[in-house]
Amino acid sequence: MKSIYDIQQFLKNYGTFIYTGDRRSDLMLMQDELKELFLANLLDRKDFQVATLIIKKEISEIQKKTI
């Protein structure tokens, strides 16, 4: 996974479609879903870590824009 789009496509494979209209909330929900997939052993540690870093980076960029 290299982007938020890749994460969204990955989640779609498991029937998870996330869109609340608020980008930050969407990212947080994606992070929660990834954690659940990881805990269910459907996602390996490396992919989980990479996806988490991508999401955290995006959340950080959103927070910078609002300040």
Coordinates of N, CA and C in Angstrom, one line a residue:
M1 N 0.8 -1.2 0.0 CA 0.0 0.0 0.0 C 0.9 1.2 0.0
K2 N 0.5 2.2 -0.9 CA 1.3 3.4 -1.0 C 0.5 4.7 -0.8
S3 N -0.8 4.5 -0.8 CA -1.6 5.8 -0.7 C -2.9 5.4 0.0
I4 N -3.7 6.5 0.3 CA -5.0 6.4 0.9 C -5.9 5.6 0.0
Y5 N -5.8 5.9 -1.3 CA -6.6 5.1 -2.3 C -6.3 3.6 -2.2
D6 N -5.1 3.2 -2.1 CA -4.7 1.8 -2.0 C -5.4 1.2 -0.7
I7 N -5.4 2.0 0.4 CA -6.0 1.5 1.6 C -7.5 1.3 1.4
Q8 N -8.1 2.3 0.7 CA -9.6 2.2 0.5 C -9.9 1.0 -0.4
Q9 N -9.1 0.7 -1.4 CA -9.3 -0.5 -2.3 C -9.1 -1.7 -1.5
F10 N -8.1 -1.8 -0.6 CA -7.9 -3.0 0.3 C -9.1 -3.2 1.1
L11 N -9.7 -2.1 1.8 CA -10.8 -2.3 2.6 C -12.0 -2.7 1.9
K12 N -12.2 -2.3 0.6 CA -13.3 -2.7 -0.2 C -13.3 -4.2 -0.4
N13 N -12.1 -4.8 -0.5 CA -12.1 -6.3 -0.6 C -12.8 -7.0 0.5
Y14 N -12.9 -6.3 1.6 CA -13.5 -6.9 2.8 C -14.9 -6.3 3.1
G15 N -15.4 -5.6 2.1 CA -16.8 -5.1 2.1 C -16.9 -3.8 3.0
T16 N -15.8 -3.1 3.2 CA -15.8 -1.9 4.0 C -15.7 -0.7 3.1
F17 N -16.8 0.1 3.1 CA -16.8 1.4 2.3 C -17.0 2.5 3.4
I18 N -16.0 3.4 3.4 CA -16.1 4.5 4.4 C -16.2 5.8 3.7
Y19 N -17.3 6.5 4.0 CA -17.4 7.9 3.6 C -18.4 8.6 4.5
T20 N -17.9 9.5 5.3 CA -18.7 10.3 6.2 C -18.9 11.7 5.7
G21 N -18.1 12.1 4.8 CA -18.1 13.5 4.4 C -17.0 14.4 5.1
D22 N -16.4 13.8 6.1 CA -15.3 14.5 6.9 C -14.1 13.6 6.7
R23 N -13.1 14.2 6.0 CA -11.9 13.4 5.7 C -11.2 12.9 6.9
R24 N -11.1 13.7 8.0 CA -10.4 13.2 9.2 C -11.1 12.0 9.8
S25 N -12.4 12.1 9.9 CA -13.2 11.0 10.4 C -13.1 9.8 9.6
D26 N -13.1 9.9 8.3 CA -12.9 8.8 7.4 C -11.6 8.1 7.6
L27 N -10.5 8.9 7.8 CA -9.2 8.3 8.1 C -9.2 7.5 9.4
M28 N -9.8 8.1 10.4 CA -9.8 7.4 11.7 C -10.6 6.1 11.6
L29 N -11.7 6.1 10.9 CA -12.5 4.9 10.7 C -11.7 3.8 10.0
M30 N -11.0 4.3 8.9 CA -10.1 3.4 8.2 C -9.1 2.7 9.1
Q31 N -8.5 3.6 10.0 CA -7.5 3.0 10.9 C -8.1 2.0 11.8
D32 N -9.3 2.3 12.3 CA -10.0 1.3 13.2 C -10.3 0.0 12.4
E33 N -10.7 0.1 11.2 CA -11.0 -1.1 10.4 C -9.7 -1.9 10.1
L34 N -8.6 -1.2 9.8 CA -7.3 -1.9 9.6 C -6.9 -2.7 10.9
K35 N -7.1 -2.0 12.0 CA -6.7 -2.6 13.3 C -7.5 -3.9 13.5
E36 N -8.8 -3.9 13.2 CA -9.6 -5.1 13.4 C -9.2 -6.2 12.4
L37 N -8.9 -5.8 11.2 CA -8.4 -6.8 10.2 C -7.0 -7.4 10.7
F38 N -6.2 -6.6 11.3 CA -4.9 -7.1 11.8 C -5.1 -8.0 13.0
L39 N -6.0 -7.6 13.9 CA -6.3 -8.5 15.0 C -6.9 -9.8 14.6
A40 N -7.6 -9.8 13.5 CA -8.3 -11.1 13.0 C -7.3 -11.8 12.1
N41 N -6.0 -11.4 12.1 CA -5.0 -12.0 11.2 C -5.3 -12.1 9.8
L42 N -6.0 -11.1 9.3 CA -6.3 -10.9 7.9 C -5.4 -9.9 7.2
L43 N -4.5 -9.3 8.0 CA -3.6 -8.3 7.5 C -2.3 -8.5 8.2
D44 N -1.2 -8.6 7.5 CA 0.1 -8.9 8.2 C 0.6 -7.6 8.8
R45 N 1.6 -7.8 9.7 CA 2.1 -6.7 10.5 C 2.7 -5.6 9.6
K46 N 3.5 -6.0 8.6 CA 4.2 -4.9 7.8 C 3.1 -4.1 7.1
D47 N 2.1 -4.7 6.5 CA 1.1 -3.9 5.8 C 0.3 -3.0 6.7
F48 N 0.0 -3.6 7.9 CA -0.7 -2.8 8.9 C 0.1 -1.6 9.3
Q49 N 1.4 -1.8 9.6 CA 2.3 -0.6 9.9 C 2.4 0.4 8.8
V50 N 2.6 0.0 7.6 CA 2.7 0.9 6.5 C 1.4 1.7 6.3
A51 N 0.2 1.0 6.4 CA -1.1 1.7 6.2 C -1.3 2.6 7.4
T52 N -0.9 2.3 8.6 CA -1.1 3.2 9.7 C -0.3 4.4 9.6
L53 N 1.0 4.3 9.1 CA 1.8 5.5 8.9 C 1.2 6.4 7.8
I54 N 0.7 5.8 6.7 CA 0.1 6.6 5.6 C -1.1 7.4 6.2
I55 N -1.9 6.7 7.0 CA -3.1 7.4 7.6 C -2.7 8.5 8.5
K56 N -1.7 8.2 9.4 CA -1.2 9.2 10.4 C -0.6 10.4 9.6
K57 N 0.1 10.2 8.6 CA 0.7 11.3 7.8 C -0.4 12.2 7.2
E58 N -1.4 11.5 6.7 CA -2.6 12.3 6.1 C -3.3 13.1 7.1
I59 N -3.5 12.5 8.3 CA -4.2 13.2 9.4 C -3.4 14.4 9.8
S60 N -2.0 14.2 9.9 CA -1.1 15.3 10.2 C -1.2 16.5 9.2
E61 N -1.3 16.1 7.9 CA -1.4 17.2 6.9 C -2.7 17.9 7.0
I62 N -3.8 17.2 7.3 CA -5.1 17.9 7.5 C -5.0 18.8 8.7
Q63 N -4.4 18.4 9.8 CA -4.3 19.3 10.9 C -3.5 20.5 10.7
K64 N -2.4 20.4 9.9 CA -1.6 21.5 9.5 C -2.4 22.6 8.7
K65 N -3.2 22.1 7.8 CA -4.0 23.0 7.0 C -5.1 23.8 7.8
T66 N -5.5 23.2 8.9 CA -6.6 23.8 9.7 C -6.0 24.9 10.7
I67 N -4.7 24.8 10.9 CA -4.1 25.7 11.9 C -3.7 27.0 11.2

